[in-house]
Coordinates of N, CA and C in Angstrom, one line a residue:
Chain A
X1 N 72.8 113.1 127.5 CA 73.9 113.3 126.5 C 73.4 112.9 125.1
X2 N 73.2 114.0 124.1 CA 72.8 113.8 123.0 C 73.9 112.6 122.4
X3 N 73.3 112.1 121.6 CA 74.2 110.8 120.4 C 74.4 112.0 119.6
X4 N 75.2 111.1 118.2 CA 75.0 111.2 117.3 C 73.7 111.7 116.2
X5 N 73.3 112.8 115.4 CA 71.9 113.2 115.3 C 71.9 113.6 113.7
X6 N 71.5 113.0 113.0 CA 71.7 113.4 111.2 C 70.1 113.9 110.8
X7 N 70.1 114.9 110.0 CA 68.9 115.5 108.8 C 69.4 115.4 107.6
X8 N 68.6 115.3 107.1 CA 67.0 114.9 107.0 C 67.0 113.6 107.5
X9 N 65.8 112.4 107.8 CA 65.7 111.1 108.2 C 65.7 110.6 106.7
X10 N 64.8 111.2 105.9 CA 64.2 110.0 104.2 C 65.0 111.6 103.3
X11 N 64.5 111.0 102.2 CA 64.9 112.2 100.9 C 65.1 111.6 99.6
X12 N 63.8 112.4 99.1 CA 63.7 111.7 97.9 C 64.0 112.9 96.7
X13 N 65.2 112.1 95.9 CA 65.8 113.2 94.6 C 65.6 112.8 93.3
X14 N 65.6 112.9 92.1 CA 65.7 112.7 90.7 C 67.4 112.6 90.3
X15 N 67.7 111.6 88.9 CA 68.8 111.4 88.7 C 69.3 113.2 88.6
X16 N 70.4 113.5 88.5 CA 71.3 114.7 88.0 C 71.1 115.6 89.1
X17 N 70.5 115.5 90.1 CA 70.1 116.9 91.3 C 71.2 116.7 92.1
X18 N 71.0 117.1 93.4 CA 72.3 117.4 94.0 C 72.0 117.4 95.7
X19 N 72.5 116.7 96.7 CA 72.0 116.5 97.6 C 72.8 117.2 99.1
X20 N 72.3 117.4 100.1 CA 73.5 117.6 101.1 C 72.6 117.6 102.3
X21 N 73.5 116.2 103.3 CA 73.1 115.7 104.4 C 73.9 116.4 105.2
X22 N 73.3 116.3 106.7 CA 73.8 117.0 107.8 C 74.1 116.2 109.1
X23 N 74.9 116.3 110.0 CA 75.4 115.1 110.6 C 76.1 116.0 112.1
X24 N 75.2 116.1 113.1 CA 76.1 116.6 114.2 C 76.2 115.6 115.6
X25 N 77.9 115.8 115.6 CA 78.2 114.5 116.4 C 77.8 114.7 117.6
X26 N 78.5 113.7 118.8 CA 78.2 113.3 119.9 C 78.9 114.0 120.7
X27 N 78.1 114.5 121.6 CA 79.5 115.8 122.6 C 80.3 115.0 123.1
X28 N 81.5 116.2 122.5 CA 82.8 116.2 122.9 C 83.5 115.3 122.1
X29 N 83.2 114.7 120.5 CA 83.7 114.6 119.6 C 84.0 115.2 118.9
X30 N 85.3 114.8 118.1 CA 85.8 116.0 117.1 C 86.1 115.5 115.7
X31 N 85.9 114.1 115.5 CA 86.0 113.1 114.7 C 84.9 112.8 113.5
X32 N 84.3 113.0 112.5 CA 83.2 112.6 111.9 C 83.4 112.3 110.3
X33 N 83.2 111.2 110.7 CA 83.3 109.7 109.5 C 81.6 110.0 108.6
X34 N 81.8 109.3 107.7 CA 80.6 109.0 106.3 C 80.8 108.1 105.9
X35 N 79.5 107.1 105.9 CA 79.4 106.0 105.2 C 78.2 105.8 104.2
X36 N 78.2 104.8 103.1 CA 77.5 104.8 102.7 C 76.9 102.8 102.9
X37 N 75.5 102.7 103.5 CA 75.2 101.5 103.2 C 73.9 100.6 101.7
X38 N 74.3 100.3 101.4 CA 73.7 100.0 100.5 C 72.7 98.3 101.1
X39 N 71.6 98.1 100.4 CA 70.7 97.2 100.4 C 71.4 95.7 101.1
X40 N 71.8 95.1 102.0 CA 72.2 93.8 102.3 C 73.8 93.8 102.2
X41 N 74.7 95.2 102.4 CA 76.0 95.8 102.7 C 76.1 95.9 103.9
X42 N 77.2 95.7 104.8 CA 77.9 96.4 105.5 C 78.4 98.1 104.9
X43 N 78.4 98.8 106.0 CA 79.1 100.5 105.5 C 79.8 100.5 104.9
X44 N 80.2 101.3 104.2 CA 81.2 101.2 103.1 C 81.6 102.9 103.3
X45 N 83.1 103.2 103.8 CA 83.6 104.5 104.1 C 84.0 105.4 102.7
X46 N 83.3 106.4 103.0 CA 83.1 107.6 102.1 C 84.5 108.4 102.4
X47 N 84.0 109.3 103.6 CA 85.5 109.8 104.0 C 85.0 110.7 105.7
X48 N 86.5 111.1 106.2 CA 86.5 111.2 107.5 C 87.0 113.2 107.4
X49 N 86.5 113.5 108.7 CA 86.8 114.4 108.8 C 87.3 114.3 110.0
X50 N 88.5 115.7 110.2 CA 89.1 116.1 111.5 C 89.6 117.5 111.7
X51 N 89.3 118.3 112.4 CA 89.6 119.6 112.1 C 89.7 120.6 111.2
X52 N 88.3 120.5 110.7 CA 87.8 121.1 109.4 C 88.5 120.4 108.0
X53 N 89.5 119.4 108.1 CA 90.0 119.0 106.8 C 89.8 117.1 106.7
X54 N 89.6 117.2 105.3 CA 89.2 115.8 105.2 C 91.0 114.7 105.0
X55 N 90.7 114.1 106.1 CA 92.1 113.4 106.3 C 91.9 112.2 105.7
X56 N 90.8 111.2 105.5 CA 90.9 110.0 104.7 C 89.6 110.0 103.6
X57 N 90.0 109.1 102.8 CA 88.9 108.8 101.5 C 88.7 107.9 101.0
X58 N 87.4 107.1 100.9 CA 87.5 105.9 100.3 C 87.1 106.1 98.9
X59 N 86.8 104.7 98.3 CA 86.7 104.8 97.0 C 85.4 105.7 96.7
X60 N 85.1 106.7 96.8 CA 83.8 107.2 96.1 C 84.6 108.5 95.5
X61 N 83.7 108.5 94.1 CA 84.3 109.4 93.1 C 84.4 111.1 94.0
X62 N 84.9 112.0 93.0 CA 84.7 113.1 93.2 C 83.4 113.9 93.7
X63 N 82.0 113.4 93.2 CA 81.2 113.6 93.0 C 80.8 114.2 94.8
X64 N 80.8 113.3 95.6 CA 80.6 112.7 96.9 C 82.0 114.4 97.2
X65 N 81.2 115.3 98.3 CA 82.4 116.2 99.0 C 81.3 116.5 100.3
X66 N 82.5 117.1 101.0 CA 82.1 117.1 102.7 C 82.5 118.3 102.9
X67 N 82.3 118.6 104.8 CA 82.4 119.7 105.0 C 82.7 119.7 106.4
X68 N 83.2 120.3 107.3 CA 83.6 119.9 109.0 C 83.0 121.5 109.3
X69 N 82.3 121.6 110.0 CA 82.2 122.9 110.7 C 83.0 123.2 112.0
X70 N 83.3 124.2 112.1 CA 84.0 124.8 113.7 C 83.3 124.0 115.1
X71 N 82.4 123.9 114.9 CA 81.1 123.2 115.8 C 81.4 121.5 115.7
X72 N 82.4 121.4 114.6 CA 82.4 120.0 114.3 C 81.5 119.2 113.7
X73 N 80.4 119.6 113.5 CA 79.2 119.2 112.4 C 79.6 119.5 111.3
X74 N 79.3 118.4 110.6 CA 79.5 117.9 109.3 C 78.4 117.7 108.0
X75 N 78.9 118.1 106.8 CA 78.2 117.9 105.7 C 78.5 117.2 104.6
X76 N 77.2 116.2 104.6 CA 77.8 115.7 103.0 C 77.0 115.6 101.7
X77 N 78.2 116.0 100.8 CA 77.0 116.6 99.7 C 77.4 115.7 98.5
X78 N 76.4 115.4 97.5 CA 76.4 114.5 96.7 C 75.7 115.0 95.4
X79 N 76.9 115.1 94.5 CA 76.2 116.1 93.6 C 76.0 115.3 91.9
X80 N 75.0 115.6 90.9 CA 75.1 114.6 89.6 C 74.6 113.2 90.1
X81 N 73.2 113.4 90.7 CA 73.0 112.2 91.5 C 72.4 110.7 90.2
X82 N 73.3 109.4 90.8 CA 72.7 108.5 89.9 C 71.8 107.3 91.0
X83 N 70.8 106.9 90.0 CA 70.1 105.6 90.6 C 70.9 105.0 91.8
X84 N 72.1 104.7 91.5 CA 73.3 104.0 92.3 C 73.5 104.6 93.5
X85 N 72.8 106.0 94.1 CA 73.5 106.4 95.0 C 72.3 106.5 96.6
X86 N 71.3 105.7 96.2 CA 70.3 105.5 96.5 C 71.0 104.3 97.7
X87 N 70.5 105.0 98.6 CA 71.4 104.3 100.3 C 71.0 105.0 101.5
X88 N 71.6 104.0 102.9 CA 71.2 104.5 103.4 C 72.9 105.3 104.2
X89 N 72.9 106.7 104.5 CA 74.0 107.3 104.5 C 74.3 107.2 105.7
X90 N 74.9 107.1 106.3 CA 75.3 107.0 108.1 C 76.7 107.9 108.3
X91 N 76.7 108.7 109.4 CA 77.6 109.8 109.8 C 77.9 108.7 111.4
X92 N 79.0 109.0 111.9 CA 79.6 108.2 112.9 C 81.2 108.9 113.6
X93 N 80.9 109.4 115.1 CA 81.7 109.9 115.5 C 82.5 109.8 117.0
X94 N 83.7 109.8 116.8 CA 84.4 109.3 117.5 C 85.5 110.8 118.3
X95 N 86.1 110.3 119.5 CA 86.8 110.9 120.4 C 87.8 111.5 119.7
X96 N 88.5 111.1 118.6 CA 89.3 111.2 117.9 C 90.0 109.8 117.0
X97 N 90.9 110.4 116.0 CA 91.2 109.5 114.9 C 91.4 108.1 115.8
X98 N 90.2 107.3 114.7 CA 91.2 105.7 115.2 C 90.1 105.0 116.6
X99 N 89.8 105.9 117.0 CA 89.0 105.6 118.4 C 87.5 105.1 117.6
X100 N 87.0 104.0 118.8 CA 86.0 103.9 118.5 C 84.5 104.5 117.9
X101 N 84.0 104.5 117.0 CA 83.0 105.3 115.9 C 81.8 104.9 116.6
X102 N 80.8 106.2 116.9 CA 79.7 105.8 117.2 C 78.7 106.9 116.3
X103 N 77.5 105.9 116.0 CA 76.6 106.1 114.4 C 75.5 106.8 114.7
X104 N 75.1 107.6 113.9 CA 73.7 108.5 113.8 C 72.5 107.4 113.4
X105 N 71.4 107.8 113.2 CA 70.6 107.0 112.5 C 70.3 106.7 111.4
X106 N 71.2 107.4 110.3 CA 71.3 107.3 109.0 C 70.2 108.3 108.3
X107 N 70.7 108.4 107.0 CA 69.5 109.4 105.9 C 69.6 108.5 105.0
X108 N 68.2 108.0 104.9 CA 67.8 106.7 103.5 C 67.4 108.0 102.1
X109 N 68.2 107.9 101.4 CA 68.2 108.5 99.9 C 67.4 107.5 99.4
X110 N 66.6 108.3 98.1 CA 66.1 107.2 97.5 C 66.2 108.2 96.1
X111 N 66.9 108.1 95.4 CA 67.2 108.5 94.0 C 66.2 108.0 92.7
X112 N 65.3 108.5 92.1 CA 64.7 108.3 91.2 C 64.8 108.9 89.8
Chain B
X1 N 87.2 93.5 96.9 CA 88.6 92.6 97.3 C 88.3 93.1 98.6
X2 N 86.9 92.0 99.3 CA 86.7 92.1 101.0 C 87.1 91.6 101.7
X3 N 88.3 92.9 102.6 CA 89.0 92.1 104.0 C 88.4 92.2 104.7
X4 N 87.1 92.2 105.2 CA 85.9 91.5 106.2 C 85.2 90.6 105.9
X5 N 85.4 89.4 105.9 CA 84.2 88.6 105.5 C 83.3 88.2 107.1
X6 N 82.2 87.7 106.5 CA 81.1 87.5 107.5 C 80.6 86.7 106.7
X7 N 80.8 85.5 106.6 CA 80.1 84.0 105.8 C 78.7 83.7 105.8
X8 N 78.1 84.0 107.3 CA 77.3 83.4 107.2 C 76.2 84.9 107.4
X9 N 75.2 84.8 106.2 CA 74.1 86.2 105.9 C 73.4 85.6 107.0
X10 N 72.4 84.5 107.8 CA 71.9 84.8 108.9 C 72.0 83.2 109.7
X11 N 71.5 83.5 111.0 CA 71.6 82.4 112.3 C 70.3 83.0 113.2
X12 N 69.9 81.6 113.2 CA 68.9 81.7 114.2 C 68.9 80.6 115.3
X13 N 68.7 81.0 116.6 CA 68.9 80.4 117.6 C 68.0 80.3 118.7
X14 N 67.6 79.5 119.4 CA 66.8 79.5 120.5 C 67.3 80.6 122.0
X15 N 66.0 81.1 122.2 CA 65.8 81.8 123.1 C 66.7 81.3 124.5
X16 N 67.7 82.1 124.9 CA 68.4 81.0 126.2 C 70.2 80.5 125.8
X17 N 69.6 79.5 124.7 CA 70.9 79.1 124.1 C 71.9 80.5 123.7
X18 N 73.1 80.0 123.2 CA 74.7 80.5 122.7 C 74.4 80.7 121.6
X19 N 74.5 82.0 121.5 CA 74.8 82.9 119.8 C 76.3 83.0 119.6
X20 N 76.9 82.3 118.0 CA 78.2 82.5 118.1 C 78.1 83.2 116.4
X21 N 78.8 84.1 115.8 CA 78.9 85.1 115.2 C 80.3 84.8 114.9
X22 N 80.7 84.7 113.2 CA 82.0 84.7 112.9 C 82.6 85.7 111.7
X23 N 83.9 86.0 112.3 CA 84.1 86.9 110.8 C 85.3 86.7 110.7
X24 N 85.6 86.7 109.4 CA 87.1 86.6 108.9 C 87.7 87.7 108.1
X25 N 88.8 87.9 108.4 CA 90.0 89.0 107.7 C 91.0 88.3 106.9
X26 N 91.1 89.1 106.2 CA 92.3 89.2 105.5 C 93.7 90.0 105.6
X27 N 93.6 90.8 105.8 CA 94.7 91.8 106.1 C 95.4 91.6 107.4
X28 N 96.6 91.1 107.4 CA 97.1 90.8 108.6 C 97.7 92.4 109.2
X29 N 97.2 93.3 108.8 CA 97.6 94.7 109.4 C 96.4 95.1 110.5
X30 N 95.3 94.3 110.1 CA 94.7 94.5 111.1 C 94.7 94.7 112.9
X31 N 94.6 95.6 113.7 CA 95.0 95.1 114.6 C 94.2 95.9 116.1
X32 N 92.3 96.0 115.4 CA 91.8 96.4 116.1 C 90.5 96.2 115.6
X33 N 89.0 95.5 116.4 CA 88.1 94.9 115.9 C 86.9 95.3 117.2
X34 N 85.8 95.7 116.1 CA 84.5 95.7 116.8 C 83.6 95.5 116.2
X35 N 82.9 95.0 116.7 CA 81.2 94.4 116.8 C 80.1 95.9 116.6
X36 N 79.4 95.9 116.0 CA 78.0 96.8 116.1 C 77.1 95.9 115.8
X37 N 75.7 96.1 116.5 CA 74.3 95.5 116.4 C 73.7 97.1 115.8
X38 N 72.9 96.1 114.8 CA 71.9 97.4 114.1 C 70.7 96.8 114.0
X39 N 69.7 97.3 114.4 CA 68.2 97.1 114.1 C 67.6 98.1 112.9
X40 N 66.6 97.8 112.4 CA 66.3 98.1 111.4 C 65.8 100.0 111.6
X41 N 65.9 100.6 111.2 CA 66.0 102.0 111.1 C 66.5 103.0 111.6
X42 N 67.2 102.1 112.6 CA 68.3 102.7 113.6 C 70.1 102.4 112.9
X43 N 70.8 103.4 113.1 CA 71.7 103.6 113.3 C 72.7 101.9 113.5
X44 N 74.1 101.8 113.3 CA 74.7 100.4 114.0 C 75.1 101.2 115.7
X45 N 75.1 99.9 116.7 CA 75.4 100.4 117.9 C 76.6 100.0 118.1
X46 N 77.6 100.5 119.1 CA 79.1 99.6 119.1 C 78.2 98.9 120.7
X47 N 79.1 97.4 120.3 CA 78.9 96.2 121.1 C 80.2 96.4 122.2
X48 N 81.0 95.7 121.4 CA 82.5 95.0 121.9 C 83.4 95.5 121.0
X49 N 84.7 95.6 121.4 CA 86.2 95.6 120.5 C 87.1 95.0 121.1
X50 N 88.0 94.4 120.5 CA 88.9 94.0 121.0 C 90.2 94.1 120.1
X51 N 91.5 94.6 121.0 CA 92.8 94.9 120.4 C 93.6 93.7 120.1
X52 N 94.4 93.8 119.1 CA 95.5 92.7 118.5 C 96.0 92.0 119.6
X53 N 96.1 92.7 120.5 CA 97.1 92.2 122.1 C 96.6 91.5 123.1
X54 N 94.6 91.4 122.5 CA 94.8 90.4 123.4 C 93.8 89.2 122.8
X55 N 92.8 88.0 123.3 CA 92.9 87.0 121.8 C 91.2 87.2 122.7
X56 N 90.6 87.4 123.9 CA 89.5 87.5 124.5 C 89.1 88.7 125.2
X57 N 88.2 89.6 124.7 CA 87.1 90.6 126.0 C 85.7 90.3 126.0
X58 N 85.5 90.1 127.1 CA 84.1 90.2 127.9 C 83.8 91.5 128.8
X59 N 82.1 91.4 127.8 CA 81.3 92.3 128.7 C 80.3 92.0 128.7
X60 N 79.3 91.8 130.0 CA 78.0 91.2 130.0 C 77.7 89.9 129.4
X61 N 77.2 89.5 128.8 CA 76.9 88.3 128.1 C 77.5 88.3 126.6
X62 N 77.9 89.0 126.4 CA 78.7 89.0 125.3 C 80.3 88.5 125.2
X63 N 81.3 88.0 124.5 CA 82.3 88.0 124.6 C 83.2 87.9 123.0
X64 N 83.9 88.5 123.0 CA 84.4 88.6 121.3 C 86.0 87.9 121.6
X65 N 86.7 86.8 121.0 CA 87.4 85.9 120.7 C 87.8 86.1 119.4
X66 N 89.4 86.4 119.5 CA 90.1 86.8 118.5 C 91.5 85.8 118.2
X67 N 91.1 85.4 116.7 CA 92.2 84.1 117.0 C 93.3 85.2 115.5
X68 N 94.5 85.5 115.7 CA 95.3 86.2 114.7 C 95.8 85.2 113.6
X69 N 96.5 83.9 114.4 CA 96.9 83.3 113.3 C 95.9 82.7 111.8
X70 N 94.8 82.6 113.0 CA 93.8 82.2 111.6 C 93.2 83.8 110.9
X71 N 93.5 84.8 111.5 CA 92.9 85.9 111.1 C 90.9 85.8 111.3
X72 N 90.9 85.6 112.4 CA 89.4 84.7 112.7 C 89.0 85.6 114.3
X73 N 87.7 86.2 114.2 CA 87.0 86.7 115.5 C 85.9 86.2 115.5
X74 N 84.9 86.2 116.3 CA 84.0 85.6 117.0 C 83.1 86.4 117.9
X75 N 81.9 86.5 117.9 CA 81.1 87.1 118.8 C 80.0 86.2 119.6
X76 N 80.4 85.9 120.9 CA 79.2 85.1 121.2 C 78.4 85.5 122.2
X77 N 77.5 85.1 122.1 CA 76.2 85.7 123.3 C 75.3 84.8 123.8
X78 N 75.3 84.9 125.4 CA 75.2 84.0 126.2 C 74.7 84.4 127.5
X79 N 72.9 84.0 127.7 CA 72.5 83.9 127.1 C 71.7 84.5 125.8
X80 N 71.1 84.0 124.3 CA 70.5 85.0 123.8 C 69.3 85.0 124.2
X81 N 68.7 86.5 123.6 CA 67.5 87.2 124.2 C 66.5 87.6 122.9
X82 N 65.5 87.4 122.7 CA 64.7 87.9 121.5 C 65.1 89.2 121.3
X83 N 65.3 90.1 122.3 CA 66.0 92.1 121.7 C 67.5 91.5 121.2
X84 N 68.1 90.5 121.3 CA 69.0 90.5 120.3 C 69.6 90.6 118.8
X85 N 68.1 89.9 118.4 CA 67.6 89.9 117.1 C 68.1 90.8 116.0
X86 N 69.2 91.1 115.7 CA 69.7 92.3 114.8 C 70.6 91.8 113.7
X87 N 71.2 92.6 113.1 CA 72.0 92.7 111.8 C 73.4 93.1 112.3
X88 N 74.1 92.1 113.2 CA 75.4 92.3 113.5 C 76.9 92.4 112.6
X89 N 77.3 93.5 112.8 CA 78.4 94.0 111.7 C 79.4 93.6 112.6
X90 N 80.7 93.1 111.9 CA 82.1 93.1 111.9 C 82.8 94.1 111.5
X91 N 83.8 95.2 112.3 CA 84.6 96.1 111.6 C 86.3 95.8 112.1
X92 N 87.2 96.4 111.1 CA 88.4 96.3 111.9 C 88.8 97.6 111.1
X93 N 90.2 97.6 111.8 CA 91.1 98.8 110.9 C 92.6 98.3 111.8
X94 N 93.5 99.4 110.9 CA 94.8 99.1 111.1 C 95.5 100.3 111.4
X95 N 96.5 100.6 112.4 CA 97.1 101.9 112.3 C 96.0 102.8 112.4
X96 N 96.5 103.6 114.0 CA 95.9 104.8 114.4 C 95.4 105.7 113.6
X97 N 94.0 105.8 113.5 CA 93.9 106.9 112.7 C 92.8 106.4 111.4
X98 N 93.3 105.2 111.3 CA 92.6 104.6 109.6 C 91.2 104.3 109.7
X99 N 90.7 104.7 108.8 CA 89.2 104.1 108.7 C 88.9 102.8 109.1
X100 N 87.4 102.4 109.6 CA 87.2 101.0 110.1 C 86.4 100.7 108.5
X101 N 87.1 99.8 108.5 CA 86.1 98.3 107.1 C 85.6 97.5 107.7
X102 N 84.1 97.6 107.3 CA 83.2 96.8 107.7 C 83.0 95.4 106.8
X103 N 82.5 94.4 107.7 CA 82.4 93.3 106.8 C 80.4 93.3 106.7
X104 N 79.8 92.5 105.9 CA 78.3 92.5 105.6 C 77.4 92.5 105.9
X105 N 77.9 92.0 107.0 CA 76.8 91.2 108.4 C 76.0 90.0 108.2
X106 N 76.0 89.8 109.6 CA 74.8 88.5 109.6 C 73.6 88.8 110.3
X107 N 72.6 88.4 109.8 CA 71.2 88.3 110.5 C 71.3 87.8 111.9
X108 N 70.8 87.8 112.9 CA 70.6 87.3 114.3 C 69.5 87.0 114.3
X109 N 68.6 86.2 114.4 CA 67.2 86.1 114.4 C 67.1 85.1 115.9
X110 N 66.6 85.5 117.4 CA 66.5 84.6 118.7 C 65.2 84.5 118.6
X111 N 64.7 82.8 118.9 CA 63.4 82.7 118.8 C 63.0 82.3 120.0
X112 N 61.6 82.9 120.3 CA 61.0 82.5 122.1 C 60.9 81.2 122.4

């Protein structure tokens, strides 16, 4: 039973460019969360997806948008990129809302 | 304004001995908590959870201790093992559905 499985692993961008990760969940989830971890952070939630619409959001600006596929694979794209957004990004998916989240291996951005 | 705290950045313990792991909340809406262990390039793994309803679950050598009035959990491990060695995260959430907040984690470091 495949996990959780995110592309690219690394990725390296310049400030102002524009980025988009890919994140396909764990069979027979329909749930897929985005986090961002930063250097000596716990995750910090971006936003959640559930049947192609984004039902929750945390504090991350506008900039930060997603995407739910039919397939339930998810995208997250991060666009006007700053020094700041250099992290490591984790996708995490669950049975449905509220149920326990289980995590990909993350995409380490490194923004220059 | 973090309702997960995790006090202590790391703990190191002898090989054999009791690992105990603490985190504190704030939000008394809380009323559902889990553990993940993450090793370094991997992904967080889910450990244990435990629901508002009840104050102890055990699985394997692990066991997570939930005290509400103090708004206080606990993760201990018994015995520890050098593969336990990781960067254990605290999460909770409130109400079906809501994103999980993570707290910062602590180092685990088991020495032989």
């Amino acid at each position: 039973d495949a996990g959780v499985t995110q592309s690219p692993t690394h990725l390296i961008k310049t400030r102002g460019q524009q980025v988009t990760l890919r994140c396909s969940p764990k069979s027979g989830h329909d749930t897929v969360s985005w986090y961002q971890q930063a250097l000596g952070q716990g995750p910090q939630f971006i936003f959640q997806y559930y049947e192609e619409e984004e039902r929750q959001r945390g504090n991350f600006p506008d900039r930060f948008s997603g995407h739910q596929f039919p397939n339930y694979s998810s995208e997250l794209n991060v666009n006007a990129l700053l020094l700041g957004d250099s992290a490591l990004y984790l996708c995490a998916s669950s049975l449905a809302l509220g149920e326990t989240q289980y995590f990909g291996p993350g995409t380490r951005l490194l923004v220059l | 304004d973090q309702q997960v705290k995790q006090n202590s950045p790391s703990l190191s313990v002898q090989e054999g001995r009791i690992s105990i792991l603490n985190c504190d909340y704030t939000n008394s809406m809380f009323d559902y908590f889990l553990w993940y262990k993450k090793y370094p390039a991997e992904g967080p793994t889910f450990l244990i959870s435990i629901s508002s309803i009840k104050d102890k679950n055990e699985d394997g050598r692990f066991t997570v201790f939930l005290n509400k009035s103090a708004k206080h959990l606990s993760l201990h491990i018994v015995p520890s093992q050098p593969g336990d060695s990781a960067v254990y995260f605290c999460a909770a959430h409130h109400n079906y559905g809501q994103n999980f907040v993570f707290g910062p984690g602590t180092r685990l470091s088991v020495l032989p």
